[in-house]
Amino acid sequence: MAKPTKPLYSSLDEWVDVQPLEQYEKVNPLAPIFYTDEYKDATSYFRGIVKSGEMSPRVLDLTEHIIRLNPAHYTAWQYRYRTLMSIKAPLDVELKLMDELAVKYLKTYQVWHHRRLILTETRDPQRELAFVEESLREDTKNYHTWSHRQWVLSHFNDIDLWRGELDFLDTMFNQDIRNNSAWHHRFFVVFQSGVREGEEDRERVVRRELTFTKQNISFAPNNPSAWNYLRGVLEFNKLPFSTVTTFVFPYTQPTDPEAVDLVDLDNPPPSKQAELPCPAAIEFLADIYESEGGESLLKANQLWKSLADEHDTMRKRYWEYRIKESLQKGST
Amino acid sequence: MANSRPPRPAPDDAFPTSTSRLQAETEAVLLDHIPTQVQAETAQLPAKLNKSAHVQFLARNFIQGFPAKYTSQDASQPWLMFWTLQSFSVLQVGLDPGNKQRAIDTILTWQHPDGGFGGGPGQAAHLLASYASVCALSIAGGQGEKGGWDQIDRKKMYQFFMSLKQPDGSFLVAHHAEVDVRGIYCLLVTATLLDIITPELVEGTASFIASCQTYEGGFSSASQPYYSSEPYTPKSLLSSPRPPLGEAHGGYTFCALASWVMLQPFLDLSPRGISRDRPQINVKSLLRWLVQMQGSAAEIGGFRGRTNKLVDGCYSWWVGGAFSLLEALGVGASVIGPVPGDGEDSRASGRDTEPGEEGKDGENEHEWDDVDDSFFNREALQEYILYAGQHPTGGLRDKPPKNADAYHTMYCLSGLSSAQHRMFPSVERREQLQEAWKAPSPDDTLPGKIRKETFLNSLSWTEDESASKILGGEANRVNATHPVFNLTITHSEAIMSHFYGQTVPPRVRSST
């Protein structure tokens, strides 16, 4: 049993005016939780406070106490927020507390949302991106942390905030090119949140993104995040997959021990240690053939069959479906 | 799966990063849980669902209580109740009348005086808690003074829902709380079961859902609205930019897709829905993303929840269960069939219907008897759950060597159910329901039509019993579960016919 961090409220004179409320008064509940005495005591006083509607500084202490024992107690968060607003508590102090709690309870929805509420009030996101970067060190794929960053950028939509995003992403990619959260963030920044100063030349942006993606595929071809991004860039910009046929083709072939190192920025070849053929490349090439139609459908079918029977047997049913679907389409 | 040769590890192209290292460590652990050739041949294959151990695990927490570490779930008491009750239902275990009544009485203490249910007594109303409470009541409750169903304050529930609605069609999960598609799913299931779904409630919601689809094909938690900033005009929502917040994720994808399915009557009937502005999702990229989430043989065919993350038993339901939902959109097993080859072309070309129309009707089922007509590897998913998902002392889990918990027990079991059974919206069943539909007077208003369509769509889900595939034999059979609600068909029919004032015609062969 955890050691109590504070004396019980029931033993404190300054809380004697609050009537604590038992959780279950008339019911013998099923599926109850064996709480510690400390938690039971704190939440009983909290229920008493909610009932009386009191909003005061001591409510901030009480809700912080409960949150530290159970950061998912959304009612404590909600009541805390209303109390902060009601007594006009200093929000910079609150944000400092949140700096500590967010890192401590990284996986909780509420810590991030509370932060968002406070920032919406203060309208001062200046140190927010640095804070997020720091939190990502603890957990590089934390869903809430990444969404929070995206919210900060799009909600405040301040050019100064956006400016550093690609550099920030470079550091993330340098750590782990397989971090899908970073790839998603890149798509969010580059394509889905409006066009900002310096990015107006969309053709140049698309070229840059294609070069970036191809290069990363060449380092580690079996990285589904990079292939999904490549698909995303082409689809979003309504470019046919055949734009990158020359690049994709070598990745669909077995490793070539004779290959010589050559620098080709447009079509970087697979690294020497690449494990080929790469199923994602085969799928990609099959999609190219399928969109060509006619005779090429046969080539697409052969590739799907090689995925079904050899390179990606777990998805056999899906590849067979693709074959069937393309034949149905082809015959109508 | 049993094989003398270990499965091929995920290729890292001699370019290791933290993702590939973690992946390799996980595969090494999973490898120990794949039966060897020798075990397989000597029939020591542990492909047994240890039902009694799981029931004991559930019953212990249910009757005696959850240990103190579950304090982190104190604001999710309705979930602990729902996970337990629904796990019992999937395991074909019923509750005695005394415990049923205790369950009903416990659940009703979570109802908030201003509408909706909270995470425990005295807690604020919350969409997730409302879903879990109402679903738990669907299982344990009934009509009448003490039954729980008639004690749900539907009018206040509706007001609570409306008070959470945002200008972009989304909903806060609770007052002053976040927006995300879990909340929308929970709201729509609750409103569907309780017959309080209206055009007013769901206006704009389908567009919001559509805006959460990412370039990968799956859905994110939410999207960010941008509003026009023209001076002196009411602010209006822009259709672009409207970026997803967060990457494609299994849990959110299930919630978004199930919501999309529940919104179909509204889209099919309302003026906005039938106009050119009808919101769209990309089903093709969604299907691709869903199948890509299934792990390799080295991961025993379990599902992951995001690209380049680890497999986890709970995605057996969130991702594995999502495939049935596609059937409601006309993309499903019935359109796959065998690969045309020798002599099979005539069968394939014999179907000229649109995917999802008659093709999924019972009539044609005999054509597909010889094939595993699913998009994903149902057998492999069952192996993951049976070999890696079961904790030796009862309950199910994320992956070894983790402990079992109530959440993973439920979603592994529901995932197992969706891998064993094939559910589809039956045209035949729909007609039966339509014929039996009772209305005091014909209701041709939009809300009236949506209400009826919602009822018909929800209850036309039927098990295709010829397509069951139960790894490890009949003893491993679990109940089929409703692909949208995650309740058994029996429970779904009972609560919906109560609130819609309908009598559901008996099914020829009961699926539960």
XYZ file of N, CA, C and O in Angstrom, chain A residues 91-177:
348
model
N -2.250 32.096 -13.925
C -2.154 30.940 -14.814
C -0.717 30.543 -15.125
O -0.455 29.408 -15.517
N 0.231 31.474 -14.928
C 1.625 31.078 -15.147
C 2.063 30.075 -14.095
O 2.838 29.158 -14.373
N 1.522 30.231 -12.875
C 1.816 29.270 -11.814
C 1.248 27.901 -12.188
O 1.888 26.859 -12.052
N 0.032 27.940 -12.713
C -0.632 26.700 -13.113
C 0.161 25.984 -14.218
O 0.336 24.772 -14.201
N 0.641 26.773 -15.160
C 1.384 26.179 -16.279
C 2.698 25.540 -15.799
O 3.107 24.496 -16.290
N 3.315 26.167 -14.815
C 4.538 25.594 -14.229
C 4.258 24.226 -13.633
O 5.023 23.280 -13.825
N 3.142 24.162 -12.894
C 2.743 22.887 -12.304
C 2.518 21.864 -13.417
O 2.895 20.698 -13.304
N 1.910 22.326 -14.491
C 1.624 21.424 -15.606
C 2.897 20.915 -16.281
O 2.924 19.814 -16.800
N 3.935 21.740 -16.276
C 5.217 21.286 -16.837
C 5.664 20.016 -16.136
O 6.136 19.073 -16.762
N 5.474 20.022 -14.822
C 5.884 18.843 -14.062
C 4.925 17.672 -14.327
O 5.351 16.559 -14.601
N 3.634 17.946 -14.251
C 2.657 16.858 -14.340
C 2.593 16.224 -15.731
O 2.377 15.027 -15.863
N 2.793 17.034 -16.766
C 2.697 16.492 -18.127
C 3.759 15.423 -18.344
O 3.485 14.376 -18.931
N 4.955 15.690 -17.871
C 6.031 14.724 -18.087
C 5.829 13.492 -17.207
O 6.090 12.363 -17.602
N 5.290 13.740 -16.021
C 5.050 12.650 -15.074
C 3.932 11.733 -15.555
O 3.999 10.519 -15.418
N 2.890 12.323 -16.094
C 1.711 11.540 -16.499
C 1.469 11.680 -18.005
O 0.369 11.988 -18.468
N 2.525 11.416 -18.734
C 2.556 11.645 -20.172
C 1.401 11.009 -20.942
O 0.944 11.513 -21.955
N 0.950 9.868 -20.467
C -0.040 9.124 -21.240
C -1.480 9.474 -20.890
O -2.412 8.830 -21.354
N -1.654 10.484 -20.054
C -3.014 10.837 -19.644
C -3.578 11.926 -20.546
O -2.917 12.923 -20.813
N -4.800 11.725 -21.000
C -5.454 12.740 -21.831
C -5.531 14.082 -21.108
O -5.310 15.140 -21.680
N -5.900 14.006 -19.817
C -6.276 15.220 -19.099
C -5.123 16.198 -18.927
O -5.333 17.408 -19.004
N -3.906 15.682 -18.706
C -2.802 16.642 -18.478
C -2.597 17.511 -19.717
O -2.317 18.703 -19.602
N -2.762 16.910 -20.863
C -2.545 17.674 -22.095
C -3.694 18.604 -22.381
O -3.518 19.731 -22.838
N -4.890 18.142 -22.092
C -6.032 19.008 -22.367
C -6.064 20.211 -21.428
O -6.372 21.328 -21.834
N -5.729 19.976 -20.172
C -5.709 21.083 -19.215
C -4.709 22.153 -19.670
O -4.990 23.346 -19.636
N -3.583 21.688 -20.140
C -2.561 22.591 -20.674
C -3.130 23.437 -21.805
O -2.891 24.625 -21.923
N -3.893 22.758 -22.635
C -4.492 23.445 -23.775
C -5.478 24.530 -23.308
O -5.481 25.643 -23.832
N -6.274 24.188 -22.297
C -7.225 25.175 -21.764
C -6.487 26.393 -21.222
O -6.905 27.536 -21.450
N -5.407 26.129 -20.505
C -4.649 27.238 -19.906
C -4.027 28.104 -21.009
O -4.107 29.339 -20.979
N -3.444 27.455 -22.004
C -2.821 28.210 -23.106
C -3.854 29.016 -23.881
O -3.572 30.121 -24.353
N -5.052 28.472 -24.005
C -6.109 29.194 -24.704
C -6.417 30.498 -23.968
O -6.712 31.516 -24.575
N -6.306 30.437 -22.640
C -6.538 31.633 -21.832
C -5.361 32.606 -21.909
O -5.546 33.797 -22.124
N -4.150 32.083 -21.726
C -2.989 32.982 -21.663
C -2.601 33.503 -23.043
O -1.992 34.544 -23.165
N -2.949 32.768 -24.062
C -2.584 33.097 -25.457
C -1.093 33.364 -25.613
O -0.681 34.228 -26.375
N -0.327 32.633 -24.844
C 1.106 32.827 -24.937
C 1.799 31.490 -25.164
O 2.190 30.797 -24.228
N 1.953 31.100 -26.420
C 2.520 29.775 -26.717
C 4.031 29.795 -26.879
O 4.597 28.790 -27.331
N 4.705 30.889 -26.507
C 6.106 31.041 -26.887
C 7.015 29.895 -26.470
O 7.828 29.416 -27.237
N 6.853 29.423 -25.234
C 7.775 28.373 -24.795
C 7.210 26.969 -25.028
O 7.816 25.966 -24.662
N 6.057 26.913 -25.679
C 5.346 25.639 -25.771
C 6.069 24.600 -26.644
O 6.135 23.424 -26.308
N 6.587 25.036 -27.785
C 7.202 24.058 -28.690
C 8.454 23.444 -28.069
O 8.712 22.246 -28.223
N 9.212 24.266 -27.353
C 10.407 23.747 -26.678
C 9.987 22.736 -25.613
O 10.631 21.697 -25.430
N 8.884 23.053 -24.930
C 8.399 22.138 -23.906
C 8.011 20.791 -24.519
O 8.337 19.722 -23.994
N 7.305 20.847 -25.642
C 6.882 19.611 -26.307
C 8.098 18.795 -26.729
O 8.154 17.577 -26.541
N 9.084 19.483 -27.266
C 10.296 18.786 -27.715
C 10.950 18.058 -26.544
O 11.383 16.907 -26.666
N 10.964 18.744 -25.418
C 11.521 18.146 -24.202
C 10.724 16.892 -23.810
O 11.299 15.845 -23.511
N 9.395 16.996 -23.849
C 8.561 15.844 -23.465
C 8.747 14.679 -24.413
O 8.665 13.517 -24.006
N 8.979 14.982 -25.677
C 9.142 13.905 -26.653
C 10.405 13.091 -26.398
O 10.529 11.958 -26.841
N 11.336 13.693 -25.666
C 12.534 12.940 -25.306
C 12.168 11.734 -24.442
O 12.785 10.686 -24.520
N 11.145 11.910 -23.606
C 10.699 10.834 -22.719
C 9.992 9.730 -23.503
O 10.060 8.564 -23.162
N 9.245 10.120 -24.508
C 8.414 9.171 -25.234
C 8.235 9.735 -26.642
O 7.406 10.598 -26.888
N 9.043 9.202 -27.557
C 9.145 9.847 -28.879
C 7.915 9.649 -29.755
O 7.802 10.278 -30.797
N 7.008 8.760 -29.345
C 5.822 8.536 -30.178
C 4.534 8.850 -29.425
O 3.461 8.402 -29.831
N 4.641 9.594 -28.340
C 3.434 9.849 -27.544
C 2.372 10.596 -28.349
O 2.596 11.698 -28.848
N 1.225 9.965 -28.446
C 0.154 10.505 -29.292
C -0.309 11.888 -28.836
O -0.471 12.800 -29.640
N -0.514 12.017 -27.536
C -1.012 13.296 -27.007
C -0.011 14.413 -27.234
O -0.378 15.545 -27.535
N 1.266 14.086 -27.048
C 2.297 15.111 -27.179
C 2.347 15.637 -28.615
O 2.403 16.850 -28.836
N 2.324 14.724 -29.555
C 2.354 15.153 -30.957
C 1.094 15.930 -31.334
O 1.162 16.959 -32.011
N -0.075 15.444 -30.911
C -1.296 16.183 -31.254
C -1.276 17.555 -30.618
O -1.783 18.517 -31.190
N -0.718 17.616 -29.401
C -0.643 18.909 -28.725
C 0.207 19.882 -29.541
O -0.170 21.034 -29.725
N 1.331 19.401 -30.031
C 2.195 20.264 -30.841
C 1.426 20.762 -32.075
O 1.488 21.923 -32.449
N 0.692 19.845 -32.698
C -0.065 20.237 -33.889
C -1.161 21.235 -33.553
O -1.436 22.162 -34.311
N -1.745 21.049 -32.391
C -2.769 22.008 -31.978
C -2.146 23.386 -31.739
O -2.682 24.400 -32.185
N -1.018 23.426 -31.030
C -0.358 24.710 -30.745
C -0.072 25.439 -32.057
O -0.385 26.633 -32.213
N 0.474 24.713 -33.015
C 0.832 25.335 -34.295
C -0.407 25.857 -35.019
O -0.451 27.005 -35.456
N -1.426 25.028 -35.127
C -2.571 25.440 -35.943
C -3.497 26.400 -35.198
O -4.092 27.284 -35.804
N -3.611 26.249 -33.900
C -4.493 27.146 -33.148
C -3.944 28.570 -33.137
O -4.660 29.515 -33.428
N -2.680 28.712 -32.821
C -2.112 30.064 -32.760
C -1.695 30.543 -34.150
O -1.698 31.730 -34.420
N -1.377 29.605 -35.000
C -1.088 29.875 -36.408
C -0.199 31.097 -36.598
O -0.508 31.999 -37.380
N 0.906 31.076 -35.871
C 1.814 32.221 -35.863
C 3.044 31.823 -36.679
O 3.670 30.802 -36.409
N 3.383 32.635 -37.648
C 4.477 32.305 -38.562
C 5.776 32.000 -37.816
O 6.548 31.126 -38.209
N 5.977 32.695 -36.688
C 7.206 32.443 -35.920
C 7.228 31.050 -35.310
O 8.284 30.471 -35.106
N 6.035 30.559 -34.986
C 5.975 29.203 -34.429
C 6.282 28.162 -35.505
O 6.964 27.183 -35.279
N 5.722 28.396 -36.689
C 5.866 27.401 -37.761
C 7.310 27.301 -38.273
O 7.724 26.253 -38.750
N 8.017 28.406 -38.175
C 9.294 28.527 -38.863
C 10.277 27.389 -38.590
O 10.966 26.937 -39.495
N 10.310 26.920 -37.339
C 11.352 25.944 -36.996
C 10.959 24.488 -37.184
O 11.726 23.593 -36.813
N 9.771 24.235 -37.743
C 9.276 22.857 -37.701
C 10.103 21.854 -38.500
O 10.291 20.724 -38.073
N 10.577 22.242 -39.674
C 11.326 21.262 -40.467
C 12.673 20.944 -39.815
O 13.138 19.805 -39.853
N 13.286 21.959 -39.184
C 14.537 21.698 -38.475
C 14.297 20.778 -37.280
O 15.071 19.851 -37.017
N 13.205 21.065 -36.570
C 12.842 20.203 -35.444
C 12.659 18.762 -35.931
O 13.141 17.803 -35.318
N 11.979 18.617 -37.066
C 11.757 17.276 -37.599
C 13.066 16.596 -37.992
O 13.217 15.387 -37.831
N 14.011 17.378 -38.500
C 15.305 16.793 -38.840
C 15.939 16.112 -37.630
O 16.470 15.014 -37.737
N 15.833 16.783 -36.478
C 16.430 16.152 -35.293
C 15.658 14.879 -34.927
O 16.257 13.884 -34.520
N 14.347 14.908 -35.097
C 13.569 13.698 -34.794
C 13.920 12.568 -35.759
O 14.070 11.414 -35.348
N 14.027 12.895 -37.030
C 14.357 11.858 -38.017
C 15.777 11.334 -37.825
O 16.056 10.159 -38.062
N 16.670 12.217 -37.412
C 18.039 11.760 -37.167
C 18.090 10.723 -36.055
O 18.913 9.818 -36.079
N 17.176 10.873 -35.086
C 17.121 9.875 -34.009
C 16.531 8.569 -34.490
O 16.951 7.498 -34.099
N 15.460 8.664 -35.283
C 14.745 7.444 -35.662
C 13.916 7.711 -36.914
O 12.854 8.325 -36.849
N 14.403 7.197 -38.021
C 13.731 7.415 -39.295
C 12.434 6.600 -39.396
O 11.637 6.771 -40.311
